[in-house]
Short mmCIF file of C-alpha atoms and ligand atoms in Angstrom, two decimals:
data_model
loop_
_atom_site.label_atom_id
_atom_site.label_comp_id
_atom_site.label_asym_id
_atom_site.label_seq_id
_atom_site.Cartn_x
_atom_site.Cartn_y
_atom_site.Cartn_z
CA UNK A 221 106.89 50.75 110.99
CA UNK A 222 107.53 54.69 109.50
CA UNK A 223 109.98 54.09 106.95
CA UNK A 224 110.00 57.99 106.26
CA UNK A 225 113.50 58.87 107.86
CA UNK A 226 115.35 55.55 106.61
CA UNK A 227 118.09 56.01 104.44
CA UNK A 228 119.36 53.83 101.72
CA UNK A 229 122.78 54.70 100.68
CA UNK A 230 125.68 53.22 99.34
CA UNK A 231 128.05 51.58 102.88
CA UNK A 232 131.25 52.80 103.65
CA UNK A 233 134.00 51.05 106.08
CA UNK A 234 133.09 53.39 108.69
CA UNK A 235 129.43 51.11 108.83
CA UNK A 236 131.28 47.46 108.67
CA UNK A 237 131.40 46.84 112.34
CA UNK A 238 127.17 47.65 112.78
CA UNK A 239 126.72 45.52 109.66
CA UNK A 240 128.53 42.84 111.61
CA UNK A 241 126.49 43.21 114.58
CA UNK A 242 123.38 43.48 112.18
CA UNK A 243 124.61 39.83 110.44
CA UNK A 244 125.60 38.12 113.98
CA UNK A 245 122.14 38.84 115.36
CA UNK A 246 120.25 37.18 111.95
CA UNK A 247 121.17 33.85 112.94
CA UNK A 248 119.48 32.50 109.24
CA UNK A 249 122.94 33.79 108.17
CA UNK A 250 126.39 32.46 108.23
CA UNK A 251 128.14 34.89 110.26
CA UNK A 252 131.58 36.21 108.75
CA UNK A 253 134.62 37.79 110.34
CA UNK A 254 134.07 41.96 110.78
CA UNK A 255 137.20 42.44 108.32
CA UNK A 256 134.65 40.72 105.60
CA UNK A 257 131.81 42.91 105.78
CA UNK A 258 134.74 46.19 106.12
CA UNK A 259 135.38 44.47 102.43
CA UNK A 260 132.04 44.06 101.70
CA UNK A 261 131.27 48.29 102.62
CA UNK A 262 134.25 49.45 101.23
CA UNK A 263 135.83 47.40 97.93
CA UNK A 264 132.39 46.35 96.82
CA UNK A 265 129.81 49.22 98.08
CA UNK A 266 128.46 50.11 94.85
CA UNK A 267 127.49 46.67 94.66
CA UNK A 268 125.92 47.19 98.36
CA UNK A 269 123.08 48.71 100.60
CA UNK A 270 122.67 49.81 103.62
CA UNK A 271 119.63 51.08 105.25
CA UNK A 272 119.89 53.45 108.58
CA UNK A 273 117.49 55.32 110.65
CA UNK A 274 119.64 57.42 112.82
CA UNK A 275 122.33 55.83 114.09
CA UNK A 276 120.57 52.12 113.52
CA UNK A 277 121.27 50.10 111.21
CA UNK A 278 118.01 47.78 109.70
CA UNK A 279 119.13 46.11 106.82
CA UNK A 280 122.00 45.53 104.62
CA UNK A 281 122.81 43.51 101.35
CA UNK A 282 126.06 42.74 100.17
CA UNK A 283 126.62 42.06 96.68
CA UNK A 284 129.08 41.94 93.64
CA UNK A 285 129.68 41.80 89.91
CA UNK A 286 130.20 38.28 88.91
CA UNK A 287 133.87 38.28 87.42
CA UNK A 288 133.11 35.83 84.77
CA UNK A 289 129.75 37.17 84.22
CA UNK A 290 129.65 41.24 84.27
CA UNK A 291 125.90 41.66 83.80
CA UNK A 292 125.21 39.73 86.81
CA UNK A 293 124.72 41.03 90.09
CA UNK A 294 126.00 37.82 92.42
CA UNK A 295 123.35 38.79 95.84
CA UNK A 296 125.65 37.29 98.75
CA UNK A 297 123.35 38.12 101.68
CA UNK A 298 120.41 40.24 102.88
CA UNK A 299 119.39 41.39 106.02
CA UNK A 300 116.46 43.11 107.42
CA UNK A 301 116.90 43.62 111.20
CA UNK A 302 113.80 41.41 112.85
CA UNK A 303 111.99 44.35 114.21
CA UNK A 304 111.79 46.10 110.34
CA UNK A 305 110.69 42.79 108.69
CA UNK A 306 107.80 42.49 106.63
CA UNK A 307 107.28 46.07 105.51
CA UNK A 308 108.87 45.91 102.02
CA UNK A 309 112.09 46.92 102.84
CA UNK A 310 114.16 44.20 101.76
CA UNK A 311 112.35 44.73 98.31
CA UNK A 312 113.18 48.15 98.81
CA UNK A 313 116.64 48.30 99.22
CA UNK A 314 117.24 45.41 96.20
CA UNK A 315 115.03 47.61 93.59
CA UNK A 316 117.43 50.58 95.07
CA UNK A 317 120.84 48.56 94.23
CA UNK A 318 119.47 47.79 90.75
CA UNK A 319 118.25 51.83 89.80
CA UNK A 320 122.28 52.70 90.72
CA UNK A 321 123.92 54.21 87.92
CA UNK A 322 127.03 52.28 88.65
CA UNK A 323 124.40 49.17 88.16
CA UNK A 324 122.50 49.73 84.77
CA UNK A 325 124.24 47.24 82.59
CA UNK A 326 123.08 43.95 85.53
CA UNK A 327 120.26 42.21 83.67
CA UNK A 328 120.81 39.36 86.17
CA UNK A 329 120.88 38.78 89.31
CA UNK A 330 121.74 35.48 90.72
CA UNK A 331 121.63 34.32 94.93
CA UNK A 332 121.43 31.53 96.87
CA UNK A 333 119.04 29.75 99.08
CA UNK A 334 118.52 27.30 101.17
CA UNK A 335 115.16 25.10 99.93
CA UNK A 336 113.72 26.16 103.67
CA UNK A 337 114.21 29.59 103.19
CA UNK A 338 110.85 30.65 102.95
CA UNK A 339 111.36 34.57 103.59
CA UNK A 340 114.06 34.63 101.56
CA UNK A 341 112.21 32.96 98.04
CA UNK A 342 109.30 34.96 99.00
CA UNK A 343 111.71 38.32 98.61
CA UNK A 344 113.25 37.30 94.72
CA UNK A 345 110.14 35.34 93.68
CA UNK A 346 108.06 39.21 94.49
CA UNK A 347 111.80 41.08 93.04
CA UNK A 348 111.39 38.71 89.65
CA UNK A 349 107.37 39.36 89.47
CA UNK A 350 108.19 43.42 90.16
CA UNK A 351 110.86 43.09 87.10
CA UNK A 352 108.80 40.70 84.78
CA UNK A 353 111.44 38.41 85.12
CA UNK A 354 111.84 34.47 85.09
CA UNK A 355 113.57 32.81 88.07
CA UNK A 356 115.52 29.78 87.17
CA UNK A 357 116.95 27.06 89.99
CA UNK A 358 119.22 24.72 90.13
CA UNK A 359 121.56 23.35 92.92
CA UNK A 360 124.73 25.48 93.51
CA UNK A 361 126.21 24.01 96.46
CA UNK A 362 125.41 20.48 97.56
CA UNK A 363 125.20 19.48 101.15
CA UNK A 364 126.89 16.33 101.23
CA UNK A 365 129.68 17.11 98.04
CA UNK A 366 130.44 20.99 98.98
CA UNK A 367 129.55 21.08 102.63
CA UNK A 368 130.81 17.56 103.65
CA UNK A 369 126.86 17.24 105.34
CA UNK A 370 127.69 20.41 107.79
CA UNK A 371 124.91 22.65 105.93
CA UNK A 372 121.89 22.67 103.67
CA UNK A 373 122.02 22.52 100.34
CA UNK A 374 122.03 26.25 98.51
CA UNK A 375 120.25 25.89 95.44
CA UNK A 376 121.04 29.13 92.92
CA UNK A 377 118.27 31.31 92.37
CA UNK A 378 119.06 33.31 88.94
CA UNK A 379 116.61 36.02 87.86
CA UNK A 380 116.50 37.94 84.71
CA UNK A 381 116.75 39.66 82.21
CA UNK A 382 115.16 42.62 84.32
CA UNK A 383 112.87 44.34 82.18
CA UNK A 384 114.06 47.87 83.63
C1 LIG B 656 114.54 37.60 103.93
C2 LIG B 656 114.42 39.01 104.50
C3 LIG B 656 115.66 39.81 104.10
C4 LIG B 656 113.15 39.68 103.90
O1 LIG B 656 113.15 41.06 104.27
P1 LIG B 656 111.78 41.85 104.45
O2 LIG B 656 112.12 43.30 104.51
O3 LIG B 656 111.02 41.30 105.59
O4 LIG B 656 111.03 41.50 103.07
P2 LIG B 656 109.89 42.38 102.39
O5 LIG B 656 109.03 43.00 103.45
O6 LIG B 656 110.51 43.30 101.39
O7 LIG B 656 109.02 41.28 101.64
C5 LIG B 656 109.28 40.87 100.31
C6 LIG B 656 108.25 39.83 99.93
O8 LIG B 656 108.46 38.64 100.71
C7 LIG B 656 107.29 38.32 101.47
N1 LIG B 656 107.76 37.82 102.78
C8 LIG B 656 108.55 38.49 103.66
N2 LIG B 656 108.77 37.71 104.75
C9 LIG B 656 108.12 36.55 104.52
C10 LIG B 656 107.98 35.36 105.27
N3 LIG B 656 108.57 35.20 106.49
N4 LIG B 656 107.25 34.34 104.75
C11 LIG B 656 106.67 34.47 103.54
N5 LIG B 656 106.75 35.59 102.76
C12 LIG B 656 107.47 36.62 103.26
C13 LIG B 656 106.51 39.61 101.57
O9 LIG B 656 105.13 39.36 101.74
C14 LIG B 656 106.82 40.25 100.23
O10 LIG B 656 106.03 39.68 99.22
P3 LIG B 656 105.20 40.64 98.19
O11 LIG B 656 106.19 41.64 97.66
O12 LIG B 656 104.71 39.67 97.16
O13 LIG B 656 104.13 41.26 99.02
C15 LIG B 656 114.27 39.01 106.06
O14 LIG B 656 113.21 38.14 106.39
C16 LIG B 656 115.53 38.56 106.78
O15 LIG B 656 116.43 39.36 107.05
N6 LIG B 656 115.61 37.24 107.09
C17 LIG B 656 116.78 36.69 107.76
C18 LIG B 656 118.00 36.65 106.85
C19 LIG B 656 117.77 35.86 105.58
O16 LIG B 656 117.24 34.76 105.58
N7 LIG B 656 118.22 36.44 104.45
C20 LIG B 656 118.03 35.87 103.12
C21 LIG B 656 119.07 34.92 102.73
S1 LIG B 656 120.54 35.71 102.13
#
């Protein structure tokens, strides 16, 4: 795939309904109302990516500051449209989020992941080697105590400090 005319920029609420359509079709994700991801491109876009090629959208990531913890950047979810996978842009857009001005003070960045997950380990295990960083885990949300058995566990992935 040409990833010459893709553009990563910061979302705005005018791209929250194609991130919703981008999220509904990725069905590794829990799908959220459209007024969440409006939130997600407006309130927390500095925090955010989105990657289009024309009108398309191929990816997004939604993220935020950590309000007990300001030098962590909390990864909620990341999406690379199916067609675009496996060429480094998920990689791509996360290095992007962390070179953001509004971003230089994150040394961490914590996410979540489900132990099956492969894809998604494979993406911060390659972010932490790129930023000669250690990757700690440990369980964030149990399946029986926190999803009463209706999902699998999401163990927290947290990553850092970056060496920038
Ligand atoms: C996870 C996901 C975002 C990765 O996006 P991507 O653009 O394909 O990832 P990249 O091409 O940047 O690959 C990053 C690294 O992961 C590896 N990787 C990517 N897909 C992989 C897979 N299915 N299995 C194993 N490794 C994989 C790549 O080889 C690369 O490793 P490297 O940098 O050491 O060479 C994408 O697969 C996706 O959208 N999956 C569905 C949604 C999801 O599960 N999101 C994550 C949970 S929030």
């Amino acid at each position: 795939m040409d990833f010459s005319s893709v553009i990563l920029r910061q979302p705005t609420a005018e791209d929250g309904a194609s991130v919703h359509q981008l999220i509904t079709r990725t069905p590794e994700l829990d799908s959220n109302s459209c007024y969440c991801n409006l939130l997600q491109c407006s309130h927390f876009s500095e925090t955010s990516i989105i990657a289009k090629r024309d009108e398309e959208t191929l990816g997004f990531i939604s993220g935020y500051i950590k309000p007990q913890s300001p030098e962590t950047l909390f990864v909620w979810q990341v999406a690379v449209s199916a067609k675009a996978r496996g060429n480094g842009l998920g990689v791509k857009m996360l290095q992007n989020l962390l070179e953001r001005e509004e971003n230089v003070s994150v040394t961490h960045i914590e996410t979540t992941i489900t132990e099956s997950n492969d894809a998604s380990w494979a993406l911060f295990n390659s972010l932490a080697g790129r930023f000669g960083a250690p990757i700690k885990h440990s369980i964030m949300f149990d399946r029986a105590t926190h999803f009463h058995g209706e999902h699998d566990s999401e163990l927290l992935a947290r990553i850092g400090p970056l060496s920038r």
